[in-house]
XYZ file of C-alpha atoms in Angstrom:
368
model
C 156.552 -103.946 102.913
C 153.223 -104.603 101.203
C 153.215 -106.610 97.950
C 151.605 -103.703 96.073
C 154.497 -101.403 97.043
C 156.588 -102.866 94.177
C 154.144 -101.257 91.726
C 154.117 -97.985 93.655
C 157.926 -97.871 93.659
C 157.988 -98.396 89.886
C 155.406 -95.603 89.434
C 157.554 -93.188 91.477
C 160.765 -94.167 89.655
C 159.369 -93.538 86.148
C 157.537 -90.324 87.108
C 154.020 -91.660 86.460
C 150.872 -90.234 88.076
C 148.473 -93.201 88.382
C 148.485 -96.985 88.827
C 145.589 -99.024 87.350
C 144.956 -102.552 88.645
C 142.033 -104.587 87.263
C 141.258 -108.271 87.550
C 141.892 -110.043 84.247
C 144.187 -107.282 82.892
C 147.891 -106.473 83.224
C 148.884 -103.717 85.692
C 149.081 -100.301 83.982
C 150.398 -96.834 84.757
C 149.550 -93.386 83.437
C 152.692 -91.494 82.470
C 152.430 -87.981 80.966
C 148.751 -88.511 80.170
C 149.021 -91.938 78.420
C 148.023 -95.260 80.033
C 150.398 -98.169 79.321
C 150.891 -101.735 80.670
C 153.978 -102.395 82.803
C 153.976 -106.213 82.486
C 152.453 -108.929 80.299
C 150.839 -111.063 83.001
C 147.212 -110.462 83.961
C 146.071 -110.003 87.569
C 144.241 -113.007 89.038
C 141.359 -112.575 91.501
C 143.105 -113.964 94.603
C 146.340 -112.052 93.963
C 144.583 -108.732 93.460
C 142.236 -109.263 96.410
C 145.229 -109.928 98.683
C 147.101 -106.832 97.435
C 144.078 -104.581 97.905
C 143.260 -105.941 101.368
C 146.841 -105.620 102.609
C 146.879 -101.790 102.587
C 143.265 -101.243 103.671
C 141.590 -101.308 107.095
C 139.673 -104.615 107.471
C 136.291 -102.939 108.137
C 136.709 -100.639 105.142
C 137.700 -103.570 102.916
C 134.593 -105.527 103.948
C 132.532 -102.435 103.124
C 134.173 -102.323 99.684
C 133.436 -106.005 98.991
C 129.812 -105.410 99.988
C 129.177 -102.069 98.229
C 131.691 -102.097 95.378
C 133.336 -98.689 95.941
C 135.846 -97.277 98.418
C 138.053 -94.151 98.664
C 140.945 -93.724 101.089
C 144.591 -92.628 101.245
C 147.664 -94.850 101.691
C 151.150 -93.724 102.711
C 153.912 -96.024 101.431
C 156.707 -93.909 102.915
C 157.307 -90.315 103.947
C 157.729 -89.224 100.302
C 154.948 -91.290 98.710
C 151.254 -90.950 99.493
C 148.458 -92.298 97.286
C 144.772 -91.561 96.799
C 143.138 -94.975 96.423
C 139.844 -95.765 94.700
C 138.615 -99.375 94.831
C 135.763 -100.444 92.556
C 134.164 -103.497 90.981
C 134.078 -104.004 87.196
C 132.707 -106.671 84.859
C 135.765 -108.930 85.279
C 135.913 -108.574 89.075
C 137.929 -106.271 91.327
C 139.675 -103.069 90.277
C 141.528 -100.086 91.715
C 143.165 -96.828 90.646
C 145.867 -95.128 92.702
C 146.911 -91.473 92.237
C 150.316 -90.352 93.530
C 149.881 -87.326 95.797
C 152.987 -85.137 96.013
C 154.002 -84.712 99.653
C 155.560 -81.304 98.940
C 152.823 -78.763 98.314
C 153.668 -76.563 95.336
C 153.013 -72.832 95.369
C 150.931 -71.005 92.750
C 154.240 -69.809 91.247
C 155.621 -73.371 91.155
C 152.509 -74.456 89.241
C 152.868 -71.582 86.765
C 149.374 -70.264 87.555
C 148.098 -66.684 87.581
C 148.710 -64.639 90.736
C 144.957 -63.817 90.642
C 144.329 -67.363 91.923
C 146.547 -66.753 94.955
C 144.663 -63.520 95.707
C 141.507 -65.539 96.406
C 143.340 -66.618 99.575
C 143.344 -63.002 100.783
C 139.525 -62.906 100.999
C 137.739 -62.969 104.364
C 134.399 -64.428 103.235
C 132.462 -65.696 100.241
C 132.516 -68.696 97.897
C 135.425 -69.601 95.589
C 135.063 -72.589 93.253
C 137.880 -74.542 91.604
C 136.372 -76.610 88.808
C 137.364 -79.031 86.068
C 137.103 -82.660 84.984
C 138.538 -85.508 87.062
C 142.333 -85.486 86.971
C 142.683 -81.830 85.996
C 144.699 -80.852 89.072
C 141.946 -79.165 91.102
C 143.236 -80.624 94.391
C 146.789 -79.442 93.638
C 145.603 -75.884 92.942
C 143.420 -75.814 96.065
C 146.312 -77.152 98.169
C 148.481 -74.289 96.876
C 145.826 -71.704 97.873
C 145.372 -73.264 101.336
C 149.167 -73.390 101.829
C 149.401 -69.697 100.889
C 146.780 -68.850 103.541
C 148.540 -71.150 106.038
C 151.845 -69.300 105.520
C 150.358 -65.795 105.441
C 147.444 -65.524 107.894
C 146.505 -66.722 111.389
C 143.198 -68.419 110.516
C 141.407 -71.641 111.445
C 141.075 -73.699 108.272
C 138.882 -76.820 108.149
C 139.061 -79.198 105.199
C 136.432 -81.868 104.485
C 137.834 -84.335 101.936
C 137.289 -87.827 100.511
C 140.041 -88.875 101.037
C 142.543 -86.421 102.574
C 145.103 -85.905 99.815
C 147.605 -83.188 100.692
C 148.546 -83.183 104.381
C 148.945 -79.616 105.702
C 151.062 -78.932 108.785
C 150.177 -75.909 110.909
C 152.253 -72.847 109.970
C 150.789 -69.418 110.761
C 147.263 -70.875 110.577
C 145.676 -73.808 112.410
C 144.431 -76.551 110.076
C 141.873 -79.264 110.889
C 141.551 -81.962 108.210
C 138.557 -84.328 108.278
C 138.013 -87.326 106.034
C 134.672 -88.583 104.685
C 133.370 -91.067 105.873
C 135.964 -91.733 108.622
C 135.867 -88.520 110.699
C 132.552 -87.210 109.348
C 129.817 -89.172 107.523
C 129.292 -86.822 104.541
C 130.515 -83.527 103.064
C 127.288 -81.877 104.218
C 127.789 -83.140 107.805
C 131.380 -81.882 107.854
C 130.374 -78.493 106.453
C 127.474 -78.154 108.891
C 129.754 -79.022 111.841
C 132.361 -76.461 110.729
C 129.824 -73.685 111.412
C 130.134 -74.603 115.117
C 133.916 -75.075 115.138
C 135.078 -71.447 115.024
C 136.283 -71.795 111.435
C 137.434 -68.911 109.258
C 137.871 -70.986 106.108
C 136.305 -74.274 104.978
C 137.432 -76.382 102.038
C 134.739 -78.763 100.767
C 136.347 -81.498 98.667
C 133.288 -81.979 96.488
C 130.006 -80.088 96.139
C 127.863 -82.723 94.443
C 124.406 -82.516 96.035
C 121.770 -79.953 96.926
C 122.371 -80.129 100.698
C 126.130 -79.502 100.439
C 125.722 -76.668 97.915
C 122.974 -75.053 100.008
C 125.117 -75.227 103.166
C 128.127 -73.814 101.292
C 126.092 -70.824 100.092
C 124.746 -70.216 103.609
C 128.225 -70.491 105.157
C 129.639 -68.049 102.594
C 126.799 -65.598 103.272
C 127.340 -65.775 107.039
C 131.011 -64.760 106.872
C 133.087 -67.869 106.160
C 135.430 -68.180 103.204
C 134.377 -71.411 101.467
C 136.414 -73.202 98.811
C 134.697 -75.970 96.852
C 135.056 -78.045 93.698
C 132.708 -78.987 90.863
C 133.178 -81.096 87.720
C 132.471 -78.259 85.275
C 134.939 -76.896 82.726
C 134.138 -73.176 82.550
C 132.660 -70.368 84.652
C 129.292 -70.219 82.896
C 128.608 -73.946 83.324
C 129.677 -73.687 86.976
C 127.099 -70.994 87.777
C 124.392 -72.849 85.828
C 125.158 -76.140 87.619
C 124.912 -74.539 91.076
C 121.519 -73.028 90.273
C 120.128 -76.059 88.400
C 120.675 -78.358 91.405
C 117.806 -76.552 93.163
C 114.058 -76.995 92.457
C 112.751 -74.416 89.963
C 110.734 -72.541 92.616
C 113.943 -71.880 94.611
C 116.225 -70.905 91.737
C 115.491 -67.177 91.798
C 116.420 -67.011 95.508
C 119.549 -69.123 94.891
C 120.680 -66.794 92.087
C 120.355 -63.865 94.504
C 122.368 -65.721 97.180
C 125.027 -66.736 94.652
C 125.274 -63.212 93.226
C 126.008 -61.936 96.737
C 128.417 -64.639 97.899
C 130.376 -65.832 94.837
C 133.884 -64.358 94.831
C 135.425 -66.273 91.969
C 135.591 -69.350 89.740
C 138.840 -71.000 88.636
C 138.166 -73.574 85.895
C 141.153 -75.787 85.134
C 142.211 -78.174 82.361
C 145.450 -80.120 81.895
C 146.959 -80.148 78.383
C 149.603 -82.547 77.164
C 152.823 -80.660 76.499
C 154.502 -80.823 73.096
C 157.797 -79.165 74.144
C 158.733 -81.811 76.757
C 157.145 -84.752 78.612
C 154.401 -83.761 81.024
C 151.241 -81.684 81.179
C 150.497 -78.022 81.729
C 147.520 -76.422 83.502
C 145.384 -73.740 81.840
C 142.727 -71.733 83.647
C 139.597 -69.741 83.053
C 139.310 -67.173 85.851
C 136.149 -65.304 86.822
C 136.490 -62.609 89.487
C 133.238 -61.380 90.995
C 132.314 -57.777 90.147
C 129.006 -55.861 90.292
C 128.470 -56.812 86.619
C 128.980 -60.521 87.424
C 126.494 -60.273 90.294
C 123.937 -58.607 88.016
C 124.063 -61.283 85.289
C 123.840 -64.080 87.889
C 120.737 -62.457 89.435
C 119.199 -62.067 85.959
C 120.029 -65.671 85.029
C 121.812 -64.314 81.945
C 124.980 -66.395 82.311
C 125.678 -66.244 78.553
C 126.888 -62.685 79.235
C 129.725 -63.997 81.446
C 131.838 -64.618 78.325
C 131.899 -60.889 77.517
C 132.589 -59.966 81.154
C 135.538 -62.391 81.368
C 137.098 -61.329 78.045
C 136.699 -57.674 79.051
C 137.947 -58.181 82.615
C 141.672 -58.712 82.077
C 142.512 -55.693 84.261
C 140.758 -57.457 87.183
C 142.747 -60.646 86.543
C 140.049 -62.459 84.555
C 140.937 -64.912 81.811
C 138.892 -66.827 79.236
C 139.813 -70.512 78.830
C 140.419 -70.322 75.071
C 142.732 -67.309 75.543
C 144.785 -69.324 78.041
C 144.984 -72.265 75.594
C 145.871 -69.897 72.740
C 148.729 -68.448 74.816
C 150.199 -71.933 75.446
C 149.894 -72.674 71.717
C 151.755 -69.483 70.736
C 154.478 -70.278 73.280
C 154.978 -73.688 71.654
C 154.038 -75.527 74.869
C 151.071 -77.394 73.317
C 150.391 -78.437 69.721
C 147.371 -77.375 67.601
C 145.595 -80.751 67.922
C 145.708 -80.691 71.741
C 144.605 -77.034 71.756
C 141.702 -77.792 69.390
C 140.533 -80.804 71.423
C 140.419 -78.827 74.707
C 139.085 -75.503 73.359
C 135.495 -74.332 73.889
C 135.272 -72.366 70.599
C 136.784 -74.927 68.207
C 136.543 -72.629 65.150
C 139.294 -70.396 66.503
C 141.781 -73.298 66.379
C 140.460 -75.242 63.359
C 142.599 -73.547 60.712
C 145.781 -74.411 62.630
C 145.177 -78.169 62.461
C 147.693 -80.090 60.304
C 146.282 -81.524 57.024
C 146.042 -85.070 58.364
C 143.581 -83.809 61.024
C 141.318 -81.954 58.577
C 138.446 -84.411 59.141
C 138.592 -83.677 62.862
C 138.155 -79.976 62.132
C 135.307 -80.532 59.705
C 133.370 -82.676 62.157
C 132.814 -79.745 64.514
C 134.385 -81.627 67.429
C 132.364 -80.281 70.334
C 130.669 -77.302 71.835
C 130.956 -73.958 70.088
C 130.961 -70.747 72.051
C 127.482 -69.334 72.531
C 127.008 -65.587 72.390
């Protein structure tokens, strides 16, 4: 048993999601969205270095000490798997560990719209699951991949950094590749999948021009591609994909995207007020001829009207999803206000002690 396992066991026992270890600070966990220390003593350099090295391959640990960053996965036991991120900070070494559930939840288990599951029925095109770090994108994608795995006989390739949810073959055949262990980069893994008789490719992160370009090409040539971006609504997602390219290529990229994009699922996690925990809310864009037209025109501000008018196709605007959770008593007005895009809609519901927050504007207003 590794020394660090004592912290992991405590995290599992109290139902926390993350463990934070930093040199010169006490160990901390994130439980139900809040970070809190679990002991008074601070972590010394030698102690932390030993704990981090004990669960990491020697070559990878040397790479971390040299470069200052490392991502990998660690399995404590059959029920407990962790996504590990090692980094360096001003006081020395540091690491954050995210507990990865070993049982993959279904879309129903997660309380998400059945529209999201339907993206798994597609045969080709690009589907993006977006949101800030820690918003549950990987969990939602795992649920979609598991649905395909149970329902269809396809070859699914995932390219991840690190591999989080481990999928066993069911009706489909699944090949999981980890960056940089089994393939050097996301782009390399995606490029190789075009020669590996894949039906579906999951790209863990689309963060550079080469990966995004390859994803668009793969989607155009008949693969179903799932990818993630760190954007928090459909409009920003489309703009980000186009803006990555040089200006002289953007018109062509808009045409490619208009033809290949099948949907965008933007996700946020809100702290619950009815019980401990967090709840996911989604903005859902389903591609239609109207969506394709506004992408080609570069008029993404019109996506708001398409989404709010597209409920019959399963579309959903983020603020409507937040509003629904507020009316159900699942989240409180302050949490709803902080996560909303159009703050004015929620401002009048803030309690009196938060009136200054409402008057300050508090973020981006909806643009029409």
